Short mmCIF file of C-alpha atoms and ligand atoms in Angstrom, two decimals:
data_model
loop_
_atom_site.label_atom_id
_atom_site.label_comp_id
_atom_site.label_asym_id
_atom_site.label_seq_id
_atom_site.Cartn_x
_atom_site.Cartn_y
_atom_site.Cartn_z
CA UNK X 1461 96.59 114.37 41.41
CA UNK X 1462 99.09 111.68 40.61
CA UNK X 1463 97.74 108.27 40.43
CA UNK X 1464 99.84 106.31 43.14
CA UNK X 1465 98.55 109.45 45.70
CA UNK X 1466 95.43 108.26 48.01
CA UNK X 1467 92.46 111.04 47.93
CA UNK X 1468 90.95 111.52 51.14
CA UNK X 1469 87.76 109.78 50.39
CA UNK X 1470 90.04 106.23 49.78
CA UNK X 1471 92.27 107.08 52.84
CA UNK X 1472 88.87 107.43 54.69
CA UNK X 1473 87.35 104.32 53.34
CA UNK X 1474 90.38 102.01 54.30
CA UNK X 1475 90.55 103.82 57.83
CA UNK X 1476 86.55 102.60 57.97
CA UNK X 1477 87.54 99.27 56.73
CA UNK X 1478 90.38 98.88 59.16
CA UNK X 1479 88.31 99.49 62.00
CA UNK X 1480 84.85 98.22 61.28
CA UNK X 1481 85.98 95.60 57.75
CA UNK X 1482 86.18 92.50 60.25
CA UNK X 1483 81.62 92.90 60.36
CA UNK X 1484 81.39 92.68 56.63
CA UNK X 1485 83.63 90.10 56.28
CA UNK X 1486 81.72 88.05 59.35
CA UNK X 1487 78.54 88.05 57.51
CA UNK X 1488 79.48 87.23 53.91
CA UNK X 1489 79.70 89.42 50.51
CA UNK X 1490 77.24 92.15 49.53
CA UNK X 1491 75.19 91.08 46.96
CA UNK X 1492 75.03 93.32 44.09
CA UNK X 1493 71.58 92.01 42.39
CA UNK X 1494 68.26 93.63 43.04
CA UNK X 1495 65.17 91.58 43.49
CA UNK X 1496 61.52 93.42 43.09
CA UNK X 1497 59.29 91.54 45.71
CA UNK X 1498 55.01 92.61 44.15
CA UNK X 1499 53.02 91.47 47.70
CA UNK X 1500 50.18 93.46 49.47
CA UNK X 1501 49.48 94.71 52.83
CA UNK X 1502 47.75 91.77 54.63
CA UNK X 1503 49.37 89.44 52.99
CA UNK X 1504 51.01 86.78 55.14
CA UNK X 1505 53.31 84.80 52.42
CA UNK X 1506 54.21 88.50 50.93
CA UNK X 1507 55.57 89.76 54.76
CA UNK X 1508 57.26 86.57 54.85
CA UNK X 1509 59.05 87.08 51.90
CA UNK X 1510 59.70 90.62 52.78
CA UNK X 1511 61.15 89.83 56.41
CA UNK X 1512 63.31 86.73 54.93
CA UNK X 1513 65.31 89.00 52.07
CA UNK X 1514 65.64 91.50 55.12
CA UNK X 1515 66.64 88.67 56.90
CA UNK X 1516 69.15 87.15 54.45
CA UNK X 1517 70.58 90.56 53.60
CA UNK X 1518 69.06 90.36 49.49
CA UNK X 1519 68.88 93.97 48.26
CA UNK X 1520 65.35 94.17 46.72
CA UNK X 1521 62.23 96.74 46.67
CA UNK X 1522 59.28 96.20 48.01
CA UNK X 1523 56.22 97.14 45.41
CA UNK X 1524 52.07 97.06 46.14
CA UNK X 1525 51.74 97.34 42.53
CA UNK X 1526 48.09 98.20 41.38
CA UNK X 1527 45.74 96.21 40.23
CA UNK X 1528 45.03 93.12 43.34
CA UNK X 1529 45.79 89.83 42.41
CA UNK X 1530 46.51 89.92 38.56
CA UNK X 1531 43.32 92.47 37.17
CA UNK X 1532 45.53 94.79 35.74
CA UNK X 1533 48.94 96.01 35.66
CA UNK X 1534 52.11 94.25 36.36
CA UNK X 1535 50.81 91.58 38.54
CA UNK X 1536 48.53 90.63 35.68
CA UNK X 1537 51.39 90.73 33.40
CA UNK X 1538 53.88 88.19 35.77
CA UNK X 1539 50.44 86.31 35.57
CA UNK X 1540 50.93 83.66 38.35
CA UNK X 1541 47.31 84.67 40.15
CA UNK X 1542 48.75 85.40 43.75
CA UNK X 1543 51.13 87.02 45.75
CA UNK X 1544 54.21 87.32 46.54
CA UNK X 1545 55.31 87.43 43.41
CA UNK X 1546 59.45 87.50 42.98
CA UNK X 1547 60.82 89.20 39.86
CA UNK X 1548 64.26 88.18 39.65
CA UNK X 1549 67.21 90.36 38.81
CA UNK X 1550 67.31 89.28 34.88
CA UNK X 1551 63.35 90.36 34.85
CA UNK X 1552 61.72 86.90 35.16
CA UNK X 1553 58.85 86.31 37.39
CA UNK X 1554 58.09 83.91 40.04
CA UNK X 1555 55.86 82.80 42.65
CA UNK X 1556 55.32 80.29 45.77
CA UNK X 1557 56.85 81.18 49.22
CA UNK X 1558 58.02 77.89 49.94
CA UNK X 1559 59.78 76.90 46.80
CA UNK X 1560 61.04 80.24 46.45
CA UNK X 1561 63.43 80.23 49.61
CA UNK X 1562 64.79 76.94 48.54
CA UNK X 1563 65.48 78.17 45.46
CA UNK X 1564 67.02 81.42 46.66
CA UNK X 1565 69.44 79.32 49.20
CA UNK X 1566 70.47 77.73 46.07
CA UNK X 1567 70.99 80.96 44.28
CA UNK X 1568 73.21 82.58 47.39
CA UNK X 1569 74.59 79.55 49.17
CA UNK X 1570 76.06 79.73 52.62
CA UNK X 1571 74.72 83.25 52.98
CA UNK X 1572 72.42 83.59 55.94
CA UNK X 1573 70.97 80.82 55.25
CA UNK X 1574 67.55 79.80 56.71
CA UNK X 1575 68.06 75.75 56.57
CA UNK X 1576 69.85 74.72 59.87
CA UNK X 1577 73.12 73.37 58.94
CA UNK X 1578 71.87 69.47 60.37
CA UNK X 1579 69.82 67.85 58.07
CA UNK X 1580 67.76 66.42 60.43
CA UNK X 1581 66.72 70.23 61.58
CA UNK X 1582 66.29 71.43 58.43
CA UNK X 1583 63.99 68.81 57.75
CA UNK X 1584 61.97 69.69 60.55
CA UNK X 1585 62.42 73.69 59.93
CA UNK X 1586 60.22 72.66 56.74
CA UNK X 1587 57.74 70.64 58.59
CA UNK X 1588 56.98 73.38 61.13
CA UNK X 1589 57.16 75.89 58.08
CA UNK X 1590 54.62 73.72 56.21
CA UNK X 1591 52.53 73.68 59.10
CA UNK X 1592 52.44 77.26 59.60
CA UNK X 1593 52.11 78.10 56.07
CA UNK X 1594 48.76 75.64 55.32
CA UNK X 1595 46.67 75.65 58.96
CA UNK X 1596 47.66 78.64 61.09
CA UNK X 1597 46.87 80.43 57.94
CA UNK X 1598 43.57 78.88 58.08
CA UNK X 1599 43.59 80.26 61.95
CA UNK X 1600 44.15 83.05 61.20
CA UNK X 1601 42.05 83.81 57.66
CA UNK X 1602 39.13 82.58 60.19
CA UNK X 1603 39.45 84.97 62.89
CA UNK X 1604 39.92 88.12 60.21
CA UNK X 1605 36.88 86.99 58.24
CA UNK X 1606 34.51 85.78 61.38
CA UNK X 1607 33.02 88.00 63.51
CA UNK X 1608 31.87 91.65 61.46
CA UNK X 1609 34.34 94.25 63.51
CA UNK X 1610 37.32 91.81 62.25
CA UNK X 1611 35.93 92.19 58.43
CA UNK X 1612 35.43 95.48 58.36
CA UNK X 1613 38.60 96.67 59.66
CA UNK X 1614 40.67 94.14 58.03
CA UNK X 1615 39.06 94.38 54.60
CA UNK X 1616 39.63 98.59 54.99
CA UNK X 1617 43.13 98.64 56.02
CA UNK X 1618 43.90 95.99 53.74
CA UNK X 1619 42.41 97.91 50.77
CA UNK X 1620 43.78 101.41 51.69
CA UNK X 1621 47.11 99.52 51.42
CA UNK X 1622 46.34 98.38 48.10
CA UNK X 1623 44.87 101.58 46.40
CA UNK X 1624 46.22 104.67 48.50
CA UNK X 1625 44.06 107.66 48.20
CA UNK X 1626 40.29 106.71 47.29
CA UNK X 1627 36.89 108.40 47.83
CA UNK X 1628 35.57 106.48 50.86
CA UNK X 1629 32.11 105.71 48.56
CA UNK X 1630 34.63 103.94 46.01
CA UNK X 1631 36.57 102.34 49.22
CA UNK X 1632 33.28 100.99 50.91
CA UNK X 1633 32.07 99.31 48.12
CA UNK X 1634 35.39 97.70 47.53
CA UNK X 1635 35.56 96.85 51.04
CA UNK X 1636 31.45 95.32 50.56
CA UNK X 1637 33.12 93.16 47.58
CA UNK X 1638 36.59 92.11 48.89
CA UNK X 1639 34.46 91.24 52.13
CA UNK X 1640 32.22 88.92 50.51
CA UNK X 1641 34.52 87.10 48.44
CA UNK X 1642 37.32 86.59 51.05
CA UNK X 1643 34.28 85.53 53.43
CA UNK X 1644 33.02 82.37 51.21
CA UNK X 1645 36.57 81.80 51.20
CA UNK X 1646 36.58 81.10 54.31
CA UNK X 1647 33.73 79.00 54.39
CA UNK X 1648 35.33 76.88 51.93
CA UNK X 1649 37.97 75.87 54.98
CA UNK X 1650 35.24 74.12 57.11
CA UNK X 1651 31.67 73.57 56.94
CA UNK X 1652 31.68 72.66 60.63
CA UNK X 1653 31.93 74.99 64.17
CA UNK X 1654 33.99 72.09 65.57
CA UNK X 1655 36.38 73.09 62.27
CA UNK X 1656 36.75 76.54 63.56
CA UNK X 1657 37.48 75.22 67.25
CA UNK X 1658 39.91 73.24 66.18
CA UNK X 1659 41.32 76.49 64.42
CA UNK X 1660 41.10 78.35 67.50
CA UNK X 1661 42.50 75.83 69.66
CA UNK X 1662 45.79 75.80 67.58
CA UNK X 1663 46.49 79.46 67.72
CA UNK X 1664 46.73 79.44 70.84
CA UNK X 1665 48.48 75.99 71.39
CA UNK X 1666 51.08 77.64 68.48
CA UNK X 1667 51.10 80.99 70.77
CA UNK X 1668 51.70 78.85 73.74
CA UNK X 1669 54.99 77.28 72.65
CA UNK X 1670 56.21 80.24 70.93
CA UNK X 1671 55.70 81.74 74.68
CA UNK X 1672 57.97 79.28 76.15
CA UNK X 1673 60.83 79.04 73.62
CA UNK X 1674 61.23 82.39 74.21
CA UNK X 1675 62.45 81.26 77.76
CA UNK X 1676 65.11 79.57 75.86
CA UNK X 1677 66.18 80.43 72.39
CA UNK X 1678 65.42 83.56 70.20
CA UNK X 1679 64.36 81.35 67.46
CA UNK X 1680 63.40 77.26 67.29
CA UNK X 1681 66.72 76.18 66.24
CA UNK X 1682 68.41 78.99 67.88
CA UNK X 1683 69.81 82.35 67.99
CA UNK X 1684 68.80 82.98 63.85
CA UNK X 1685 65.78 82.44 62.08
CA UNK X 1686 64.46 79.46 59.90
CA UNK X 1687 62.75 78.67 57.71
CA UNK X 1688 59.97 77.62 60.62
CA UNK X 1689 60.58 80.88 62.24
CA UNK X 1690 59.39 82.52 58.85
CA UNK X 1691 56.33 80.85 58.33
CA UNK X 1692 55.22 81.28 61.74
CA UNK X 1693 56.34 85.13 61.20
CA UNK X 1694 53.91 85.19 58.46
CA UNK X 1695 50.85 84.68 59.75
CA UNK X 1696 51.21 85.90 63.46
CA UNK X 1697 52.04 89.07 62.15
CA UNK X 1698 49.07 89.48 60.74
CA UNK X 1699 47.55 88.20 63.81
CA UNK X 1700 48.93 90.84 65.79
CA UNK X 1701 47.14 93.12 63.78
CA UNK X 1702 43.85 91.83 63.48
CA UNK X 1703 41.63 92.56 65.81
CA UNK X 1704 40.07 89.29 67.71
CA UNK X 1705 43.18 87.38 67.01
CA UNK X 1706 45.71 90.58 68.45
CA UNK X 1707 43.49 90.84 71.57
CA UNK X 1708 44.13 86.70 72.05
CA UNK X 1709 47.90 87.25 71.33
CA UNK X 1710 48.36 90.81 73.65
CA UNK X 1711 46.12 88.87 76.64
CA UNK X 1712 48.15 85.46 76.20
CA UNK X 1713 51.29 86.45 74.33
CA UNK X 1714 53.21 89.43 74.69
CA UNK X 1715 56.56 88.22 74.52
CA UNK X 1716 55.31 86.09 70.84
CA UNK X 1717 53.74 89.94 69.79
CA UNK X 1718 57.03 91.97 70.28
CA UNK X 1719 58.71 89.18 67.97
CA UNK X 1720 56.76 89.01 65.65
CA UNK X 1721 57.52 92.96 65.56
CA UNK X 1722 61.34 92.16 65.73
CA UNK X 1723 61.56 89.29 63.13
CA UNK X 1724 60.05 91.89 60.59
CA UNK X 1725 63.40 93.34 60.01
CA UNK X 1726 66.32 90.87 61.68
CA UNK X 1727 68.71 92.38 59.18
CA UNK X 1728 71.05 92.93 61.80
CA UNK X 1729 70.35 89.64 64.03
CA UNK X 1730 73.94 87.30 63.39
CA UNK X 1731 72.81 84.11 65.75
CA UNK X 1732 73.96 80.80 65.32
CA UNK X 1733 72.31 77.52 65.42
CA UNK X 1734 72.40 75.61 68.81
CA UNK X 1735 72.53 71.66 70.13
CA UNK X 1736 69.36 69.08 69.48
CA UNK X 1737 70.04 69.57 73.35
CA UNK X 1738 68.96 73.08 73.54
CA UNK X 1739 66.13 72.96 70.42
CA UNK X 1740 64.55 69.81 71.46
CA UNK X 1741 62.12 71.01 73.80
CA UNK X 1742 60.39 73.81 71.55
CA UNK X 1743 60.44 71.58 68.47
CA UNK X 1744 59.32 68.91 69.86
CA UNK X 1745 55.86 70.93 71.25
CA UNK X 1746 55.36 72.23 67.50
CA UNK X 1747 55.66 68.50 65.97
CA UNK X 1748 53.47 67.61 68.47
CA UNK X 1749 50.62 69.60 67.12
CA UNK X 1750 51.80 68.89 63.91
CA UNK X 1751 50.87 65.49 64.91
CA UNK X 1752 47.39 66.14 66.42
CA UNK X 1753 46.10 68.88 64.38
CA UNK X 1754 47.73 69.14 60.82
CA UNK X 1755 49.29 65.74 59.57
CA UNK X 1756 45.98 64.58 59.67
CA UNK X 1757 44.10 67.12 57.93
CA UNK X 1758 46.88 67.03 54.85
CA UNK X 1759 46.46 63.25 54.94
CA UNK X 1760 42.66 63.58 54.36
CA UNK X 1761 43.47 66.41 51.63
CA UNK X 1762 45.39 64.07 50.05
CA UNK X 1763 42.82 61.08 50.36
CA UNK X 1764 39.83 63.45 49.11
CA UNK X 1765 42.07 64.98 46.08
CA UNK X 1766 42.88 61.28 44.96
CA UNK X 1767 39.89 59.51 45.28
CA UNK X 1768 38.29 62.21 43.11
CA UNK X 1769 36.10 63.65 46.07
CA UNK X 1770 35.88 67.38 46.90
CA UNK X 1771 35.12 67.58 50.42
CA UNK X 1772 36.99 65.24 52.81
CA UNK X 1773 35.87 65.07 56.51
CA UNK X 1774 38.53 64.69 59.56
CA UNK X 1775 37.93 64.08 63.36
CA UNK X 1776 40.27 65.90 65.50
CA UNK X 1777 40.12 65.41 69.28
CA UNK X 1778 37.22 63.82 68.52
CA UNK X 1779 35.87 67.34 66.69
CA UNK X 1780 34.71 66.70 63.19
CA UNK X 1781 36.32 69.14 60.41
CA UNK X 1782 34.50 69.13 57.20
CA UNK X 1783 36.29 71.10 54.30
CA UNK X 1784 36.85 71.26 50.59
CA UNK X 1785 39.53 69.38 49.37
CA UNK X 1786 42.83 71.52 48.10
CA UNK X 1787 45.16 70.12 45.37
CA UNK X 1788 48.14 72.08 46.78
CA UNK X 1789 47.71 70.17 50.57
CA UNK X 1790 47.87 67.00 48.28
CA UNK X 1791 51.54 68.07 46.96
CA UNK X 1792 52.47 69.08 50.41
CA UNK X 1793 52.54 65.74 52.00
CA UNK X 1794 54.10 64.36 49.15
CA UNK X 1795 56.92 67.14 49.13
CA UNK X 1796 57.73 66.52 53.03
CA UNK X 1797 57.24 62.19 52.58
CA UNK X 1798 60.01 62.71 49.74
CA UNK X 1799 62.42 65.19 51.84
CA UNK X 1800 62.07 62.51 54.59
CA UNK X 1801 62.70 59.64 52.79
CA UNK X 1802 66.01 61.34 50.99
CA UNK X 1803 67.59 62.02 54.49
CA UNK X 1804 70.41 59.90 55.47
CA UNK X 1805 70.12 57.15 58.27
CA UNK X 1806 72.09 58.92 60.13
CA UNK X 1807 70.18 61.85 60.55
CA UNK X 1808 67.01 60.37 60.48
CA UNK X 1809 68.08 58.59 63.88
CA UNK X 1810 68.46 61.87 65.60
CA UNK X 1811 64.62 62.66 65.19
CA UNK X 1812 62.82 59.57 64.79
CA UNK X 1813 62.19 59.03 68.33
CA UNK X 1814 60.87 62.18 68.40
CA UNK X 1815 58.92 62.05 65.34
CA UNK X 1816 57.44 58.52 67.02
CA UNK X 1817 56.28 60.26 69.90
CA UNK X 1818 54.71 63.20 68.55
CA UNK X 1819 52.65 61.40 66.39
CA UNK X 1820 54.00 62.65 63.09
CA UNK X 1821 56.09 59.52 61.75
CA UNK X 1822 53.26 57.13 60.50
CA UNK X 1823 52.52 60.37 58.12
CA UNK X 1824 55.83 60.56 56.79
CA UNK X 1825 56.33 57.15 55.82
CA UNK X 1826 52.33 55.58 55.42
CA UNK X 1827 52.67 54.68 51.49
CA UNK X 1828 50.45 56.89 49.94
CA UNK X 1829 48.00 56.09 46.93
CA UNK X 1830 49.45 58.08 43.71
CA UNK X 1831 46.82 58.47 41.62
CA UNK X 1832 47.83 62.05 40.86
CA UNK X 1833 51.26 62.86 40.03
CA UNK X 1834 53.23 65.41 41.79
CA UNK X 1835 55.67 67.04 40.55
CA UNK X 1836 59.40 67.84 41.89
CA UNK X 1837 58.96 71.79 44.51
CA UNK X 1838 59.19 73.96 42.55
CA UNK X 1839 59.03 78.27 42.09
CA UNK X 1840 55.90 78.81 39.36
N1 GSH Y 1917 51.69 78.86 48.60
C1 GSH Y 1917 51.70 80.26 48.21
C2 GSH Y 1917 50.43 80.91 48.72
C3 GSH Y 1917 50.33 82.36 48.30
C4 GSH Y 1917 48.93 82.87 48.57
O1 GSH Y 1917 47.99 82.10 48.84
N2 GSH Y 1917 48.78 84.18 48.51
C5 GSH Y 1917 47.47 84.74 48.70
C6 GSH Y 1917 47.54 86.09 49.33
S1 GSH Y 1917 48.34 86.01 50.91
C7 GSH Y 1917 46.83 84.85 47.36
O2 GSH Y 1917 47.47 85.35 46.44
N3 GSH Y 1917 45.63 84.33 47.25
C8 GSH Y 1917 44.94 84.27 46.00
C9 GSH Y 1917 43.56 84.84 46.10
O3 GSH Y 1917 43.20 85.41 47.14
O4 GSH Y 1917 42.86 84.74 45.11
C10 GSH Y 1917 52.93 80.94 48.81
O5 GSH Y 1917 53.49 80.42 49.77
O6 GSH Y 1917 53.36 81.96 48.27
#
């Protein structure tokens, strides 16, 4: 055929382009790189990372590779001792939810981003996120290692997940060990019942605004997903699975249930952000238990970790938590005192007030003790 003729195949593909071109060009470029995403069934921060490349429209795979956490295989070899673990398109390996969509936002800017556009929002996106991703995980690693039907089921499904096909003697005594460790883990979260009714009171707070913003917006800051939306994502999905915790969400939460189902894959969902006006009322309920319930546990996991001492102790609506101290909470409030302190003054006046009320500014700006150093957020 003669070089300047059109086959049919290229005459089709600009007829296609023609008619349907104006959708790829609304929603940015294809991305050509492949990203390998390593997670597990079960796990919240791996589903998060899962429903966020879905999300952001980041060609990867999705691998359980063998071995859980690191004994063996290629999770030993990327050798960062959790999950998700991200191997990049030039082969490298890296780990950390949190860091790891900040970094990615740097890698693809502008492209479905997960940081509202306002500072001010984004800002908050990362409080909520923060929130999400270091207590409702602790509501919801309670409830799945509490009561016996929870373990038994969750430890099972979780480990079919993990190993496929498996003589059930070999599964059950998997399950026995998995059980017991992830159970003392558990413990480790609070020595105290009023600990675990504090962790029970915030689901449901947490499902309770959800509930309500669906009355409004699709998302917290609007018709897409954030970064908040994503850490909430990752542990209520897992919620709606689990056995106590999905009969609290189905009784008191339907509408939260079905999207957590739909934020698994929002591949297709092309919102925008909306007005302060029209996120104000939803953000404002999840900084306000930000205020009550977590800024000031991770202010006494940061007192414990740098006065040396391994437990710390907390009251909450005049509940005492008693817990072991975690180095990671410690970097936490210094990561989100830093992000506050770099915004403008511009855009700190939008949500200072707010802030004020809610109980969450004295955390942000108290000046903290730095006995430990913390480094700058960042992927390990
Ligand atoms: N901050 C990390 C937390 C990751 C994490 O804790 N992953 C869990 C599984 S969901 C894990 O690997 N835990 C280690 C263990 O169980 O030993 C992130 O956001 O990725």
């Amino acid at each position: 055929m003669p070089r300047h003729q059109l086959s049919s195949e290229k005459i089709l593909i600009i007829f296609w382009l023609s008619t349907h071109g104006e959708h790829l060009m609304k929603t940015d470029q294809f991305q050509p790189q492949t990203y390998r995403l390593l997670g597990g069934p079960g796990s919240p921060y791996s589903l998060k990372m899962r429903a966020l490349l879905r999300y952001r429209r980041l060609p990867h795979l999705w691998i359980v590779p063998s071995g859980y956490l690191g004994s063996e295989g290629e999770l030993k070899l990327a050798g960062k001792g959790m999950i998700p673990v991200l191997q990049y398109p030039d082969g490298s390996y890296h780990a950390d939810s949190t860091p790891l969509i900040f970094e990615l936002e740097k890698r693809h800017p502008g492209y479905r981003s997960v940081l509202p556009d306002d500072p001010a929002a984004s800002f908050l996106s990362h409080l909520i996120e923060d929130m999400a991703d270091e207590l409702l995980v602790e509501a919801m690693f309670d409830m799945r290692w509490g009561a016996e039907f929870d373990r038994t089921f969750c430890a099972t499904r979780q480990l079919q997940g993990w190993l496929g096909v498996i003589a059930r003697p070999k599964l059950d005594a998997l399950v026995a060990k998995f059980t017991s460790r992830q159970t003392s883990k558990r413990e480790a979260m609070s020595t105290t019942e009023e600990g675990y009714q504090l962790l029970a009171s915030f689901y449901i707070a947490t499902l309770t605004v959800l509930e309500s913003m669906l009355e409004r917006t699709a998302y917290l800051f609007g018709g897409r997903p954030s970064l908040a939306d994503f850490g909430l994502y990752a542990q209520l999905c897992q919620c709606a699975l689990d056995p106590s915790a999905s009969t609290i969400m189905r009784s008191c939460a339907p509408r939260t249930f079905q999207w957590t189902q739909s934020l698994d894959d929002a591949s297709g969902v092309d919102g925008d952000w909306v007005p302060q006006s029209t996120w104000d009322p939803s953000v404002r309920e999840m900084l306000a238990l930000a205020g009550r319930f977590y800024l000031p546990l991770l202010r006494a996991h940061h007192h414990a970790v740098e006065s040396r001492t391994e437990s710390f102790e907390v009251v909450i609506d005049d509940l005492v938590w008693r817990g072991q101290a975690e180095s990671y909470k410690h970097k936490c409030l210094v990561w989100l005192q830093r992000e506050w302190a770099a915004l403008a003054p511009e855009d700190k006046a939008k949500v200072q007030p707010m802030l004020q009320e809610t109980g969450c500014l004295d955390y942000l700006t108290i000046v903290l003790t730095g006995n430990k150093p913390v480094p700058d957020m960042s992927p390990r």
